[in-house]
JSON list of C-alpha atoms in Angstrom, two decimals:
[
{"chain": "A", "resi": 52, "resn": "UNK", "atom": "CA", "xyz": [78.92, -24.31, 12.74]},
{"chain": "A", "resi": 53, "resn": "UNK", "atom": "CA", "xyz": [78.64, -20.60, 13.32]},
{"chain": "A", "resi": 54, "resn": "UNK", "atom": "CA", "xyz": [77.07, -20.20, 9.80]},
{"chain": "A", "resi": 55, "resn": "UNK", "atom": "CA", "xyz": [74.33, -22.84, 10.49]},
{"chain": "A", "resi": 56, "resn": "UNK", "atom": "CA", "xyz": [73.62, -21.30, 13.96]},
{"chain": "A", "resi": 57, "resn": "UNK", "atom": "CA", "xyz": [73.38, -17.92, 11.99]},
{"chain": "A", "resi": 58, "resn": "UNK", "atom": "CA", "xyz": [71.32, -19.76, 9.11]},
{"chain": "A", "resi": 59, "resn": "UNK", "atom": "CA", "xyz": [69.18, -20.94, 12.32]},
{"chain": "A", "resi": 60, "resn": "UNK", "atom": "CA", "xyz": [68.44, -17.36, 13.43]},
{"chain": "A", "resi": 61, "resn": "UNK", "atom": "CA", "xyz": [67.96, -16.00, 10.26]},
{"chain": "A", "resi": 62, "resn": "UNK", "atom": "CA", "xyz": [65.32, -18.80, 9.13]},
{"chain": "A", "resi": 63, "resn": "UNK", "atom": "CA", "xyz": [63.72, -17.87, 12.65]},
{"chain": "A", "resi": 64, "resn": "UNK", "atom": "CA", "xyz": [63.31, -14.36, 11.93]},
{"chain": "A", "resi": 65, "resn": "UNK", "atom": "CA", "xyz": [62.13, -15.52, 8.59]},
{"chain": "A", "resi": 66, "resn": "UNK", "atom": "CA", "xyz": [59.27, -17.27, 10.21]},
{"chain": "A", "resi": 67, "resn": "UNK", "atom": "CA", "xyz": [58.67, -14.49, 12.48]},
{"chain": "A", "resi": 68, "resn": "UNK", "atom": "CA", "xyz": [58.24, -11.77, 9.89]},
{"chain": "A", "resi": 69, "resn": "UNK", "atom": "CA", "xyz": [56.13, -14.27, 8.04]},
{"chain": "A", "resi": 70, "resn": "UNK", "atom": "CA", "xyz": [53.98, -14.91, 11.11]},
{"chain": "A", "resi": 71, "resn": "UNK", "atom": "CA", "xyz": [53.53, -11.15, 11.59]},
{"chain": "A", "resi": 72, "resn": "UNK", "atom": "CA", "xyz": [52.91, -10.80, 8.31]},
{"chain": "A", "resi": 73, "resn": "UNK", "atom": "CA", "xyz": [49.86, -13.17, 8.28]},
{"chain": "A", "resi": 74, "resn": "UNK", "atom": "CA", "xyz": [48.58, -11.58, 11.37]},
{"chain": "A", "resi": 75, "resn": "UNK", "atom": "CA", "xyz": [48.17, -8.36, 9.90]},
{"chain": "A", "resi": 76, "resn": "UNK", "atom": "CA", "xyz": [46.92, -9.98, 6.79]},
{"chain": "A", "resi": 77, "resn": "UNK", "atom": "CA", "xyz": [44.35, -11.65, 9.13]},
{"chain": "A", "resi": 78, "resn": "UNK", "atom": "CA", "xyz": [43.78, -8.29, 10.58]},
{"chain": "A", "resi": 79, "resn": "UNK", "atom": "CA", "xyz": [42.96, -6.73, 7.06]},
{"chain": "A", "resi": 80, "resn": "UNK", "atom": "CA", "xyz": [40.88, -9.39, 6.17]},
{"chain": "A", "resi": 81, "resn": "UNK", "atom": "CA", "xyz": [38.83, -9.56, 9.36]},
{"chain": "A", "resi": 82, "resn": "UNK", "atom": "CA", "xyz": [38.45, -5.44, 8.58]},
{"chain": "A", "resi": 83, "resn": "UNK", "atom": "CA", "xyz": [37.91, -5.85, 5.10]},
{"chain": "A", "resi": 84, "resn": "UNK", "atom": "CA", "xyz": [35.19, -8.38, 5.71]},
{"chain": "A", "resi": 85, "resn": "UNK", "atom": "CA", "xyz": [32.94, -6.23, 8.52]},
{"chain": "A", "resi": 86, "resn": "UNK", "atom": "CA", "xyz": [33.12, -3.20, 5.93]},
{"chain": "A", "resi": 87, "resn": "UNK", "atom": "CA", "xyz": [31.99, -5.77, 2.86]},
{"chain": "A", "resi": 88, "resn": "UNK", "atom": "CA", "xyz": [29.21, -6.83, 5.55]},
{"chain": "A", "resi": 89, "resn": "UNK", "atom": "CA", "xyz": [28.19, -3.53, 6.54]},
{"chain": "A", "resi": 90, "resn": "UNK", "atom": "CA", "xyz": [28.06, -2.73, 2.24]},
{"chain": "A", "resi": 91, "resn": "UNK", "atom": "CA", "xyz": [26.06, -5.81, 1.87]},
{"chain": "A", "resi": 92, "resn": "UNK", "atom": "CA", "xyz": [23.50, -5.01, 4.87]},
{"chain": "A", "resi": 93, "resn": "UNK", "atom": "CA", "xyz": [23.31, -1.77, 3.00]},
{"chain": "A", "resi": 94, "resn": "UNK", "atom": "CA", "xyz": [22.65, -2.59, -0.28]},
{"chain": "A", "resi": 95, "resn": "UNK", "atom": "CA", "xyz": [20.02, -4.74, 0.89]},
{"chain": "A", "resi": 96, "resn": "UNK", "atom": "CA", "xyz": [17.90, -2.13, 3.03]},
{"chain": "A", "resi": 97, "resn": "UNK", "atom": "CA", "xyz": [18.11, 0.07, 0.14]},
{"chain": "A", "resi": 98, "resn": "UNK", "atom": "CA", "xyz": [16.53, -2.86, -2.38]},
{"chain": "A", "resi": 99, "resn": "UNK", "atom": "CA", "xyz": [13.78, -3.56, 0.39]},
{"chain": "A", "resi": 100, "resn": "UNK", "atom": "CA", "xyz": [13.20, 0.06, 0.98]},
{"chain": "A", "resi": 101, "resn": "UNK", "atom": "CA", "xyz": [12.92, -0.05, -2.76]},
{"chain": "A", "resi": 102, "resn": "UNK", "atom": "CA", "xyz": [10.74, -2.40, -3.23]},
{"chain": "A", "resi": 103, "resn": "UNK", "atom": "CA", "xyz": [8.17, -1.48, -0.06]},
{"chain": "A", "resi": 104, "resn": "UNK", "atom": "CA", "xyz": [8.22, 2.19, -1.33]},
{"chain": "A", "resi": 105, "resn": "UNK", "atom": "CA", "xyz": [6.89, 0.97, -4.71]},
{"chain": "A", "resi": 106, "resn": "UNK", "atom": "CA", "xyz": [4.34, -1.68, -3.12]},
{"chain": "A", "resi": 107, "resn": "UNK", "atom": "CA", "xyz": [3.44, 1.54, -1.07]},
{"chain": "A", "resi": 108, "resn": "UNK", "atom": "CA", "xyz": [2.41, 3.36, -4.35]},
{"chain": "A", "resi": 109, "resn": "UNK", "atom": "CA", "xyz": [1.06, 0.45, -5.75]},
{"chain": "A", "resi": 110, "resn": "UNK", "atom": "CA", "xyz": [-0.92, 0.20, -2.79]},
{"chain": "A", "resi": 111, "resn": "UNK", "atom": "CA", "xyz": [-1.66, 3.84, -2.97]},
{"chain": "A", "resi": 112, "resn": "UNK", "atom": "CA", "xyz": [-2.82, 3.73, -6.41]},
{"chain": "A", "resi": 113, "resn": "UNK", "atom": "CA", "xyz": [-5.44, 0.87, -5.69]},
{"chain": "A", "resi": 114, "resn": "UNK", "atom": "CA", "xyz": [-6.57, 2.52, -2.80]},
{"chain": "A", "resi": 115, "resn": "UNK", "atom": "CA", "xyz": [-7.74, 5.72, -4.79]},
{"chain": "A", "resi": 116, "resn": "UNK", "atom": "CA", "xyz": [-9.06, 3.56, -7.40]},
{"chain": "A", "resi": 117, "resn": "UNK", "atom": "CA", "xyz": [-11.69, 1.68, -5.32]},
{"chain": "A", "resi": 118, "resn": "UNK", "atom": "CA", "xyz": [-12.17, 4.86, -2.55]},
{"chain": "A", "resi": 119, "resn": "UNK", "atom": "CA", "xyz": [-13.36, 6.68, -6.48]},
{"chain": "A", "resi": 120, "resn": "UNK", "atom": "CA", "xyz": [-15.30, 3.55, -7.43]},
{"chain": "A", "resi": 121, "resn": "UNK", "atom": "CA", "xyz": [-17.25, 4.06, -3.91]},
{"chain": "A", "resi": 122, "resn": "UNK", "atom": "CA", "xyz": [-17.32, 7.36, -4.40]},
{"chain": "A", "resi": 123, "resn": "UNK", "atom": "CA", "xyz": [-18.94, 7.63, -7.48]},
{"chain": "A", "resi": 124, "resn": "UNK", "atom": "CA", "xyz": [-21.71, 4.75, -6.36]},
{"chain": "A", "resi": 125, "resn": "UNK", "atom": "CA", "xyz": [-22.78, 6.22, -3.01]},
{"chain": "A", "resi": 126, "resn": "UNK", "atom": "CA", "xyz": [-23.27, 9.17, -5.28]},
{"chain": "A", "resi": 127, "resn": "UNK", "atom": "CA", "xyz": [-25.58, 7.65, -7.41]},
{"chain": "A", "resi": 128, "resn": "UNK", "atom": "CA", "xyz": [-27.14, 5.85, -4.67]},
{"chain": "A", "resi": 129, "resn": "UNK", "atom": "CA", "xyz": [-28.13, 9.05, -2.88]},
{"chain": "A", "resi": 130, "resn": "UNK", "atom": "CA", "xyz": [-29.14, 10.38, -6.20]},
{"chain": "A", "resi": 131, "resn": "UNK", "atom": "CA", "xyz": [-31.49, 7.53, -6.27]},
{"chain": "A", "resi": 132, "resn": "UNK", "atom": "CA", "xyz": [-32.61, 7.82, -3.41]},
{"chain": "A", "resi": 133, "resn": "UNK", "atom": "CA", "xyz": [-33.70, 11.01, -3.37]},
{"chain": "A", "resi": 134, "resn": "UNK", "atom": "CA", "xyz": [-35.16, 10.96, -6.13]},
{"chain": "A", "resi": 135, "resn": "UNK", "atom": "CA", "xyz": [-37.54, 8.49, -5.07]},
{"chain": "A", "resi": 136, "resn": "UNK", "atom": "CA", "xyz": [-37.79, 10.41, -1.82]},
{"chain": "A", "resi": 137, "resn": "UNK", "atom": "CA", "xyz": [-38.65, 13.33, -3.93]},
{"chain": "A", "resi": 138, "resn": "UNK", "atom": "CA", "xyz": [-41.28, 11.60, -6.05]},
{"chain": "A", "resi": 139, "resn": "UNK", "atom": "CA", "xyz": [-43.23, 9.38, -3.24]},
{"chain": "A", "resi": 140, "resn": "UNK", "atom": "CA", "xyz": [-42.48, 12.57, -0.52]},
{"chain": "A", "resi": 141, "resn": "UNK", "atom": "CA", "xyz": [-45.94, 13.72, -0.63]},
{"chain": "A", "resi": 142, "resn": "UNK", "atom": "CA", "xyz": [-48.18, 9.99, -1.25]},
{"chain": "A", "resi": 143, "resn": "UNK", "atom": "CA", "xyz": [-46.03, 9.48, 2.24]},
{"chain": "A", "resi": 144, "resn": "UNK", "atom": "CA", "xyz": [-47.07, 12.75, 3.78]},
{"chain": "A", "resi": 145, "resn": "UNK", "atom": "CA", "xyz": [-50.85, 12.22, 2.90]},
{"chain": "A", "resi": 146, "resn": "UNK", "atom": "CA", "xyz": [-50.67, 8.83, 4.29]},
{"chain": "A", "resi": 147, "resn": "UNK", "atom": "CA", "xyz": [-49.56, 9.91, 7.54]},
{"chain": "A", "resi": 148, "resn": "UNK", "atom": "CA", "xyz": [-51.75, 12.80, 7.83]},
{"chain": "A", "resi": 149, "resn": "UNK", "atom": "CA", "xyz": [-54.90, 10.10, 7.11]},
{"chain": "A", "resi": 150, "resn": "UNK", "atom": "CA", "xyz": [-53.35, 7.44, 9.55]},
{"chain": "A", "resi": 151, "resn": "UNK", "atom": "CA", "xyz": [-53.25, 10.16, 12.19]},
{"chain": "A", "resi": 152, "resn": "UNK", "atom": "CA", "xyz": [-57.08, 11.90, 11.33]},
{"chain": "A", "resi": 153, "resn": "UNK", "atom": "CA", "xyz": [-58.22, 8.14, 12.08]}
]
């Protein structure tokens, strides 16, 4: 009887250790799993960042492209322009000077 009492007890401690032994098991996992979040969360701000920084340039790139395209025709508008200015300039000045003499 005293060997199945002690069989008892020794099962029970069994079960104890086991029990504690899931606990910190749980424990580890529970840590394990924030640290695999935090990795994750990570991971993906870095592959966003990524991918903004090269929409950015893309961006960028266009930008320049069409702010040179306008560039380049307000130039030649203004060259057109005063170049007409320059070659009616005085037709306009003699007109004015006749419209006022009236």
């Amino acid at each position: 009887m005293d060997k199945l009492i002690q069989d008892i007890i020794n099962f029970d401690h069994e079960c104890a250790a086991s029990v504690e032994d899931a606990k910190h098991q749980r424990a580890l996992s529970s840590t394990n799993m924030n640290a695999r979040k935090k990795e994750v969360y990570n991971q993906f701000v870095n592959e966003y960042q990524k991918t903004l920084d090269e929409k950015k340039k893309e961006l960028k790139a266009s930008i320049e492209a069409t702010k040179k395209e306008n560039d380049e025709h307000y130039m030649q508008q203004l060259s057109s322009l005063s170049s007409y200015f320059e070659a009616h300039k005085d037709e306009w000045i003699a007109k004015m000077v006749a419209a006022c003499k009236e």
